[in-house]
PDB file of C-alpha atoms in Angstrom:
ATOM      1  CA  UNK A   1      12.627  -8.637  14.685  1.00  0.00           C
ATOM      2  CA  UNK A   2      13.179  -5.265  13.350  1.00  0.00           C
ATOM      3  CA  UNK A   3      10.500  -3.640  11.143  1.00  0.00           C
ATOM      4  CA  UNK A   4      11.118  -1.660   7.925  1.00  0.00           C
ATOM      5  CA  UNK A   5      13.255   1.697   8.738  1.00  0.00           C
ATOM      6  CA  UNK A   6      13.160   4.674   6.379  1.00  0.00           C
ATOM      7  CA  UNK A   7      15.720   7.600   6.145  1.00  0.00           C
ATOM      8  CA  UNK A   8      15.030  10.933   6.237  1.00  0.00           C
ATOM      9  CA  UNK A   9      11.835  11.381   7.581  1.00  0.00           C
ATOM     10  CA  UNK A  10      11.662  14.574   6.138  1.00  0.00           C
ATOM     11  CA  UNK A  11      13.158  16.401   3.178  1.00  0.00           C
ATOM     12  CA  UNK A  12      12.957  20.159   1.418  1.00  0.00           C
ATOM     13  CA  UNK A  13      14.427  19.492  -1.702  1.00  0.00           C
ATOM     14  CA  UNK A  14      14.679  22.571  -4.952  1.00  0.00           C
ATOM     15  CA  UNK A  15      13.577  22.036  -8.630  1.00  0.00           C
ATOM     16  CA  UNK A  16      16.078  20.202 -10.745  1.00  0.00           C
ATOM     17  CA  UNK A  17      17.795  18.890  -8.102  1.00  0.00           C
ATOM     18  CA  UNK A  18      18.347  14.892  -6.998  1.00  0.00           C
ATOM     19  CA  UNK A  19      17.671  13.119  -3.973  1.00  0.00           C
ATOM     20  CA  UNK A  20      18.008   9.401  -2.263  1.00  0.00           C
ATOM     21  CA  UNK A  21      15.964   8.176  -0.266  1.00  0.00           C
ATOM     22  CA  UNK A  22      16.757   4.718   1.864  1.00  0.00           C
ATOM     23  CA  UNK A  23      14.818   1.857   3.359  1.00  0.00           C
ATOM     24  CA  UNK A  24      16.001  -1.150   5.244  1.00  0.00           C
ATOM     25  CA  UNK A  25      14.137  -3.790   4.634  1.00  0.00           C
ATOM     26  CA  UNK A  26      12.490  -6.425   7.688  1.00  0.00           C
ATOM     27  CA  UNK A  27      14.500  -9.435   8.425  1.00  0.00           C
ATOM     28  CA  UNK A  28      13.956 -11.897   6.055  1.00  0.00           C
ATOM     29  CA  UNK A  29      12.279 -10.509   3.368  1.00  0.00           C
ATOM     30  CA  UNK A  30      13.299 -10.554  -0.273  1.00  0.00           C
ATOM     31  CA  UNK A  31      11.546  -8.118  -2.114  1.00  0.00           C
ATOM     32  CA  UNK A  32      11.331  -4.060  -1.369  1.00  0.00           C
ATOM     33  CA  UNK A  33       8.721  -1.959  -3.432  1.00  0.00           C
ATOM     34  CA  UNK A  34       8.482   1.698  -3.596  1.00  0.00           C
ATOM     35  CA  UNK A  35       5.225   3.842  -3.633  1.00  0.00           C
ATOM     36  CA  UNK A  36       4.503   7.620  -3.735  1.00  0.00           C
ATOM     37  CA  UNK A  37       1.397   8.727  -1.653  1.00  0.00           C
ATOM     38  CA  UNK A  38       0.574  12.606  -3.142  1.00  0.00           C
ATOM     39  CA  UNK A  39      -1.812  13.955  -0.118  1.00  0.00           C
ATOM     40  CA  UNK A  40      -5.407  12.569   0.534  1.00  0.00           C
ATOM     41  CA  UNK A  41      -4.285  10.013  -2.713  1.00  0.00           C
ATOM     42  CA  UNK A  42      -4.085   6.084  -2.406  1.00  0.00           C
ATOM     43  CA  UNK A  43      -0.478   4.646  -2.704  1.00  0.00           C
ATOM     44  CA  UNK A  44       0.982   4.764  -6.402  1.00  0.00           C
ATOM     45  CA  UNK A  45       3.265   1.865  -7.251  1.00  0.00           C
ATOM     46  CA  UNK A  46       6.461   2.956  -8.277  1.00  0.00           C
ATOM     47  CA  UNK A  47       8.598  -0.549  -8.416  1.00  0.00           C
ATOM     48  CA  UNK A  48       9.477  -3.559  -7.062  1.00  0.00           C
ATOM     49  CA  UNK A  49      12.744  -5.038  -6.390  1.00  0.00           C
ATOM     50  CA  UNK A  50      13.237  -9.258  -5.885  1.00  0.00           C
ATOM     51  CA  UNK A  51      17.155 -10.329  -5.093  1.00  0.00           C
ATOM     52  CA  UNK A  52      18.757  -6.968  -6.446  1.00  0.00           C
ATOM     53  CA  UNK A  53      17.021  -7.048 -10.017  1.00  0.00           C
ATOM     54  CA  UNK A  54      14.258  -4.264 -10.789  1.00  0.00           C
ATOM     55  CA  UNK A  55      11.018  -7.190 -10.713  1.00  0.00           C
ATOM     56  CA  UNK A  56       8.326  -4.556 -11.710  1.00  0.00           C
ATOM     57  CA  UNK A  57       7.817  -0.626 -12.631  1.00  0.00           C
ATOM     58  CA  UNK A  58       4.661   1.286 -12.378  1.00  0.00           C
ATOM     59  CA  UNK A  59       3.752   3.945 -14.695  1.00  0.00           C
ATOM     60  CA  UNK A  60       6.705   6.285 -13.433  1.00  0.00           C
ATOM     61  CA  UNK A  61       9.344   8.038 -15.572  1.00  0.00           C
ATOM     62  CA  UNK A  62      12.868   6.910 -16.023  1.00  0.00           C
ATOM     63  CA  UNK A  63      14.219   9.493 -13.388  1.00  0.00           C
ATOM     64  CA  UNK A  64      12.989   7.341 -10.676  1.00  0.00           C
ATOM     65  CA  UNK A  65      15.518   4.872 -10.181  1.00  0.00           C
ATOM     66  CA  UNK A  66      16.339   2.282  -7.811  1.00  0.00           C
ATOM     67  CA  UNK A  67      18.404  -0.571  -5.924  1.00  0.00           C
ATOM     68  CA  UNK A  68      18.386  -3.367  -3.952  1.00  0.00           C
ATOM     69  CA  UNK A  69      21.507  -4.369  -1.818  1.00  0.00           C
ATOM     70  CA  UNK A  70      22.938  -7.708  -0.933  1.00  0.00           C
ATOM     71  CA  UNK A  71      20.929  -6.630   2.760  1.00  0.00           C
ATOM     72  CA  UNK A  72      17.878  -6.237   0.546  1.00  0.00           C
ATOM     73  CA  UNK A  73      17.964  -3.027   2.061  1.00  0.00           C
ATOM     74  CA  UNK A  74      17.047  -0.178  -1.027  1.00  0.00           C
ATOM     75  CA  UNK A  75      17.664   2.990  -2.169  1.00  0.00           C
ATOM     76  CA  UNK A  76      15.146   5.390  -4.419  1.00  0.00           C
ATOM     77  CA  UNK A  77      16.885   8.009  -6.551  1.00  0.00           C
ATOM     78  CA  UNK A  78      14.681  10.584  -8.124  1.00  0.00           C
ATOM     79  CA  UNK A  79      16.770  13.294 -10.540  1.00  0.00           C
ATOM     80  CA  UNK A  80      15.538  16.191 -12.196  1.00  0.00           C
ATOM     81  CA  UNK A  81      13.254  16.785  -9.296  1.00  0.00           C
ATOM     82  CA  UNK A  82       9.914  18.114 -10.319  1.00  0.00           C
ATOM     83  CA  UNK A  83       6.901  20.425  -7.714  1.00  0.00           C
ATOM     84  CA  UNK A  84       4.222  17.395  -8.620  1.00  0.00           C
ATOM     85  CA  UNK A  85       6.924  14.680  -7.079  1.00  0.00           C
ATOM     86  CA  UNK A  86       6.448  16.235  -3.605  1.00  0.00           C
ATOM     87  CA  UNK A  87       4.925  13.400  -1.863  1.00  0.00           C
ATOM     88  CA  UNK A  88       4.786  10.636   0.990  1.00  0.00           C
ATOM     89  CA  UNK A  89       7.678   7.596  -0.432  1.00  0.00           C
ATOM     90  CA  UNK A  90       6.993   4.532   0.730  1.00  0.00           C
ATOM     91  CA  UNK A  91       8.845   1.860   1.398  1.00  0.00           C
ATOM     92  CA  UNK A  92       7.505  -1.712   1.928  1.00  0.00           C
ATOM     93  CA  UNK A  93       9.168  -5.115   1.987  1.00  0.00           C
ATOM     94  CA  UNK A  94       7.825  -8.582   1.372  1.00  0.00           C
ATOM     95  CA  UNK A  95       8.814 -12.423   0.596  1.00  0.00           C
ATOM     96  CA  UNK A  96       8.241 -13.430  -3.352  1.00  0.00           C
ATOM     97  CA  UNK A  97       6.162 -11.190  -5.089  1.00  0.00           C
ATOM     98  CA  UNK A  98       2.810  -8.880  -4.815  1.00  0.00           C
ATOM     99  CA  UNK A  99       0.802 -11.500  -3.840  1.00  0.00           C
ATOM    100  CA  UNK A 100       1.852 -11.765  -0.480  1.00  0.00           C
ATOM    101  CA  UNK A 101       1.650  -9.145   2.464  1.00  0.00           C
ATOM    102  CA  UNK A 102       4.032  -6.023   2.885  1.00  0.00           C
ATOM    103  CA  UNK A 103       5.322  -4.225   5.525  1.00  0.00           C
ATOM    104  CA  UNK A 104       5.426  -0.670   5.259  1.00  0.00           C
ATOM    105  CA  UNK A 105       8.268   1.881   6.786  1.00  0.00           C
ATOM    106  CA  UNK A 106       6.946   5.004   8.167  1.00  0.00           C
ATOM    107  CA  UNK A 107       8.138   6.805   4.642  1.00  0.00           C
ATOM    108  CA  UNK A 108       9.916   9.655   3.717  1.00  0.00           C
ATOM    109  CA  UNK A 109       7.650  12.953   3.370  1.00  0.00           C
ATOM    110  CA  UNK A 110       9.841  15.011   0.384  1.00  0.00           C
ATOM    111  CA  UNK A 111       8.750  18.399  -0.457  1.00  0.00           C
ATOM    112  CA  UNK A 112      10.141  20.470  -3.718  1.00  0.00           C
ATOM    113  CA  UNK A 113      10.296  23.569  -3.849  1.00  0.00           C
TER     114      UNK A 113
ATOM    115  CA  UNK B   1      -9.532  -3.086 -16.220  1.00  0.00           C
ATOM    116  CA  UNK B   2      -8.003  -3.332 -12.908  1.00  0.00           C
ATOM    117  CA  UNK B   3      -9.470  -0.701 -10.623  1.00  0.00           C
ATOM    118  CA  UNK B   4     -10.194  -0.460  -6.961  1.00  0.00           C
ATOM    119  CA  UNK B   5     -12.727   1.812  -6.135  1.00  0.00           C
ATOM    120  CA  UNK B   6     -13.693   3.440  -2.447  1.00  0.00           C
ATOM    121  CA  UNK B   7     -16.790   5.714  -2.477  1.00  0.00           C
ATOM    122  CA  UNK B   8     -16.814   6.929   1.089  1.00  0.00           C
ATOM    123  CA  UNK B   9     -14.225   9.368   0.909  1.00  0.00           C
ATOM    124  CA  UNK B  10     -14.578  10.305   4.914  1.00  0.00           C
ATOM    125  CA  UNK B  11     -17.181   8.630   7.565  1.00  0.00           C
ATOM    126  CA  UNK B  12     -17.590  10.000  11.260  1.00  0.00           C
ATOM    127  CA  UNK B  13     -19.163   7.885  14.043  1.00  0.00           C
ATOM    128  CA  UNK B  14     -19.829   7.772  17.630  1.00  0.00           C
ATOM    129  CA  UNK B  15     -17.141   5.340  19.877  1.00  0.00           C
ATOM    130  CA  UNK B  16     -19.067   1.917  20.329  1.00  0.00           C
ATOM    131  CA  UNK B  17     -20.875   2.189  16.903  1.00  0.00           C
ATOM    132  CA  UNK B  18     -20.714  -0.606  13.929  1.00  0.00           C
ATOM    133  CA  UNK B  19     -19.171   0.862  11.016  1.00  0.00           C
ATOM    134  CA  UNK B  20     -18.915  -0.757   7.213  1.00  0.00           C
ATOM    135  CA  UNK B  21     -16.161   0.302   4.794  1.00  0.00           C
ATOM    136  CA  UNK B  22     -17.032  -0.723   1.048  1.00  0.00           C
ATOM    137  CA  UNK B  23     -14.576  -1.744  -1.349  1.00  0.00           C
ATOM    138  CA  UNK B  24     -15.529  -2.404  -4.868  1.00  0.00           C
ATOM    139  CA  UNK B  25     -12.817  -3.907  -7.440  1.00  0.00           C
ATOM    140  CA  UNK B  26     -12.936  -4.270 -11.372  1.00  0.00           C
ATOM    141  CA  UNK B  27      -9.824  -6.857 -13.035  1.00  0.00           C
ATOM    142  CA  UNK B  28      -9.561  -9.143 -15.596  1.00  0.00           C
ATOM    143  CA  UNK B  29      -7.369 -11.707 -14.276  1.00  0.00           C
ATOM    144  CA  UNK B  30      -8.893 -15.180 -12.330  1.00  0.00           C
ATOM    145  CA  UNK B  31      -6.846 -15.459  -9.954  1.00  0.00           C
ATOM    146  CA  UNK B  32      -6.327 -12.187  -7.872  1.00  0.00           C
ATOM    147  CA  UNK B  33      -5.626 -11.066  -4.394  1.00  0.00           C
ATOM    148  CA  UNK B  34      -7.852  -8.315  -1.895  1.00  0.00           C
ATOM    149  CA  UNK B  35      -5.753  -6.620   0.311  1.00  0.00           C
ATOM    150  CA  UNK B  36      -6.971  -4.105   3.684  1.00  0.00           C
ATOM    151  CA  UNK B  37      -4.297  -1.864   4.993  1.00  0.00           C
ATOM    152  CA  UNK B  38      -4.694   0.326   8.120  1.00  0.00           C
ATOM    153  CA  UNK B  39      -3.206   4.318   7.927  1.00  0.00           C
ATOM    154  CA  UNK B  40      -2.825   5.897  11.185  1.00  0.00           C
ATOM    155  CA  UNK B  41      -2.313   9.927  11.625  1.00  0.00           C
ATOM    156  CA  UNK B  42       1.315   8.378  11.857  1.00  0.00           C
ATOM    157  CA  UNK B  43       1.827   7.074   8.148  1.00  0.00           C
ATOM    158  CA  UNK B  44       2.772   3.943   8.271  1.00  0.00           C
ATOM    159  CA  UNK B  45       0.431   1.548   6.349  1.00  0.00           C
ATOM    160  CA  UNK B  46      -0.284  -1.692   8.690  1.00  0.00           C
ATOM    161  CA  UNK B  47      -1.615  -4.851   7.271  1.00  0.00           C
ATOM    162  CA  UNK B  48      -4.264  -6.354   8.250  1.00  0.00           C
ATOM    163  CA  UNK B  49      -5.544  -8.810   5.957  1.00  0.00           C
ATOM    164  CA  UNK B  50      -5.228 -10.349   2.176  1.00  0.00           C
ATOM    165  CA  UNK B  51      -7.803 -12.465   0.890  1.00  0.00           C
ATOM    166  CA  UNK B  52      -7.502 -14.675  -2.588  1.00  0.00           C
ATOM    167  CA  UNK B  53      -9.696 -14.910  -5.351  1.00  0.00           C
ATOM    168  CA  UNK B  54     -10.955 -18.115  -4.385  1.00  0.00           C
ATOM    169  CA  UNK B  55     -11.587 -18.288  -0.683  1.00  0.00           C
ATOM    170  CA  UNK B  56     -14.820 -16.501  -0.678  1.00  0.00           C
ATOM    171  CA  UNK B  57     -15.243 -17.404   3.475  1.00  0.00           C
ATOM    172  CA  UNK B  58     -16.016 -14.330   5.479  1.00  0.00           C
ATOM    173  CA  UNK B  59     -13.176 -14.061   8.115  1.00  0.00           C
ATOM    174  CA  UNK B  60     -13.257 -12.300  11.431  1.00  0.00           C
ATOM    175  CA  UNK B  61     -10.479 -11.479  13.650  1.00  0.00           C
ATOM    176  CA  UNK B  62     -11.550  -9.696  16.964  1.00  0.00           C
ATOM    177  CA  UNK B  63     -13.701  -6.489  16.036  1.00  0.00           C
ATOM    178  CA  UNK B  64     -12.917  -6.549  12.434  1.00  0.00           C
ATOM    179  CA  UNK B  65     -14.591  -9.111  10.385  1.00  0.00           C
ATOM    180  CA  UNK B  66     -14.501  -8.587   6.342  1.00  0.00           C
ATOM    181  CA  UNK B  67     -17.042  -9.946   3.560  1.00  0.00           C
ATOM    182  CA  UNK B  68     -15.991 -11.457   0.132  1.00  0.00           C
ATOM    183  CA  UNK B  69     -18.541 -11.357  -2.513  1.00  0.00           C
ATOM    184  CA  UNK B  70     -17.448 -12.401  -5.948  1.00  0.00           C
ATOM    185  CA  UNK B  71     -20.739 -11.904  -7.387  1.00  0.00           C
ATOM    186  CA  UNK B  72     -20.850  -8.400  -6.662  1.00  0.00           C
ATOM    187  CA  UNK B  73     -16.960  -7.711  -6.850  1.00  0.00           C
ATOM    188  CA  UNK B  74     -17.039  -6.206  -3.474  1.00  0.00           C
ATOM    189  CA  UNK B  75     -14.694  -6.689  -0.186  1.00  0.00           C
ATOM    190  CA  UNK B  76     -15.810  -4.918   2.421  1.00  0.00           C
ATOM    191  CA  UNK B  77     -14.690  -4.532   5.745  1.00  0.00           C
ATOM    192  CA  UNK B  78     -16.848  -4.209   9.018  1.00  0.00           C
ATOM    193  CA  UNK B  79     -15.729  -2.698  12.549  1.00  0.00           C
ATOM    194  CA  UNK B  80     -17.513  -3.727  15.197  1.00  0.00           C
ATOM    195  CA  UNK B  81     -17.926  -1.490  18.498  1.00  0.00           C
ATOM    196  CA  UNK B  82     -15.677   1.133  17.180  1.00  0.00           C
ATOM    197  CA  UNK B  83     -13.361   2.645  19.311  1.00  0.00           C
ATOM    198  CA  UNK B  84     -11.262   6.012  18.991  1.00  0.00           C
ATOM    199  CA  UNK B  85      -7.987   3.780  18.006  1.00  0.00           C
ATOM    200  CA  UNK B  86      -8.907   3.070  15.187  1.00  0.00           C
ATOM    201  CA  UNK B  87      -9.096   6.511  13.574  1.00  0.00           C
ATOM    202  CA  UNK B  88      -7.301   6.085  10.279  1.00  0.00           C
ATOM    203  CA  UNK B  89      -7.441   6.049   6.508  1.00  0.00           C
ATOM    204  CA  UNK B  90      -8.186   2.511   5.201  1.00  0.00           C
ATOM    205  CA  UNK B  91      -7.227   1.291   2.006  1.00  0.00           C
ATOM    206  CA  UNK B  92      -8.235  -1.266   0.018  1.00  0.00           C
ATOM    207  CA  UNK B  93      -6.001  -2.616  -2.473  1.00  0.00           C
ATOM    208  CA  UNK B  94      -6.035  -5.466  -5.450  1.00  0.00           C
ATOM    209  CA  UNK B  95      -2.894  -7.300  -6.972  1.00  0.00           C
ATOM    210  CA  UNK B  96      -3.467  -7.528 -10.146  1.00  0.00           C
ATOM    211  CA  UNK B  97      -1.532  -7.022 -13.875  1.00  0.00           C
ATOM    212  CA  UNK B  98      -1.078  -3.640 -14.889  1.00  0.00           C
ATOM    213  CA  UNK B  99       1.603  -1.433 -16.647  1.00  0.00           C
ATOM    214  CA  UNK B 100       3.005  -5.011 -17.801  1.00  0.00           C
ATOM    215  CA  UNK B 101       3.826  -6.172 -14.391  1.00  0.00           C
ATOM    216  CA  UNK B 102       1.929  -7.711 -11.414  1.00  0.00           C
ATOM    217  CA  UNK B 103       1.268  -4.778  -8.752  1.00  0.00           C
ATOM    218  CA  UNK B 104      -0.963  -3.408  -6.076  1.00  0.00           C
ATOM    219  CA  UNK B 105      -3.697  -1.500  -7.177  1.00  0.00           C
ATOM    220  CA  UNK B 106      -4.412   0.537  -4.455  1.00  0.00           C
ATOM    221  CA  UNK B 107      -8.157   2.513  -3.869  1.00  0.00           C
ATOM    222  CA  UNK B 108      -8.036   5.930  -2.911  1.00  0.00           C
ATOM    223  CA  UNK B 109      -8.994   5.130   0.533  1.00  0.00           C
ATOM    224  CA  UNK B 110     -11.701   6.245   3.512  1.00  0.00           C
ATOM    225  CA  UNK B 111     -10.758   8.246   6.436  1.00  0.00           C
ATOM    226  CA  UNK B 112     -12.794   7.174   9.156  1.00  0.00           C
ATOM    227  CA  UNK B 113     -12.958   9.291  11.964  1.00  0.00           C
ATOM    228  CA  UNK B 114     -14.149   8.150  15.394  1.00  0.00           C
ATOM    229  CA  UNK B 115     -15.748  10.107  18.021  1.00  0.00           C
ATOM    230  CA  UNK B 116     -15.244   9.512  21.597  1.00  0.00           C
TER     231      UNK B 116
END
């Protein structure tokens, strides 16, 4: 069984600019949610994904956009790329909703410059 | 409000020592979940146990055991005979509705340092 792969681990990205960021979900699982982790901060809920539909959205702006594949593997687009969205991205996936157990990837770390 | 709330920022023992990490939650909603997740130095959050609203049973799984109390809104988690492995940050977490959707409310965590 393969876990929950992220890609890149790393990433220098400039002001303005736009960036992907991918996750692979575990065998199995139907849902993928996104989190940001600023430094020496608790995980921030970004949003949820359940059979390629957006299934829930934390209190993040618009620019942060997702999507779920047939795979249920995901990608997380952020545009207009801000200093304050330098952070940890995490990606976990699941079965049904929030109530159940997730399995994190080893996330991307993104720094903006 | 739905809040998750872990005072000890950072706590430092001695390898072999007993060590408590308190979780305190706040949410409006009956029927809720308690979640523990383990963060190594590596980053990946690892699982290790969810706990619902009504199942108020202590549970213990090897070192680790974990105490429920409704009454005082608290899940805290115990090691037992610490060892340096399991150096990490430790997060407690609570699904709950907030935002207009049902997410995991996450605690800002304690980094618990063991000392060989």
């Amino acid at each position: 069984e393969t876990g929950v792969t992220q890609s890149p681990t790393h990433l220098i990205k400039t002001r303005g600019q736009q960036v992907t960021l991918r996750c692979s979900s575990q065998s199995g699982h139907n849902t993928v949610s996104w989190y940001q982790q600023a430094l020496g901060q608790g995980p921030q809920f970004i949003f949820q994904y359940y059979r390629e539909e957006e299934n829930g959205r934390g209190n993040f702006p618009p620019r942060f956009s997702g999507l779920q594949f047939p795979n249920y593997s995901s990608e997380l687009n952020v545009n207009a790329l801000e200093l304050d969205d330098s952070a940890l991205y995490l990606c976990a996936s699941g079965w049904s909703r929030i109530h159940y157990e997730q399995y994190f990837g080893p996330g991307t770390r993104l720094t903006v410059t | 409000a739905q809040k998750v709330t872990q005072a000890q920022t950072e706590i430092s023992v001695v390898e072999k020592e007993d060590v408590t990490l308190d979780c305190v939650y706040e949410t409006r909603d009956t029927t809720y979940y308690l979640f523990w997740y383990k963060q190594p130095p590596s980053g990946e959050l690892v699982f290790l146990i969810r706990r619902n609203s009504f199942d108020e049973q202590n549970e213990i799984s090897g070192r680790y055991s974990w105490n429920f109390q409704k009454s005082t809104s608290s899940f805290n988690f115990t090691i037992t005979a610490s060892q340096v492995v399991d150096s990490a940050v430790y997060f407690c977490a609570l699904s709950g509705f907030m935002d207009s959707n049902y997410q995991l409310i996450w605690g800002a965590g304690t980094k618990l340092i063991i000392k060989p």
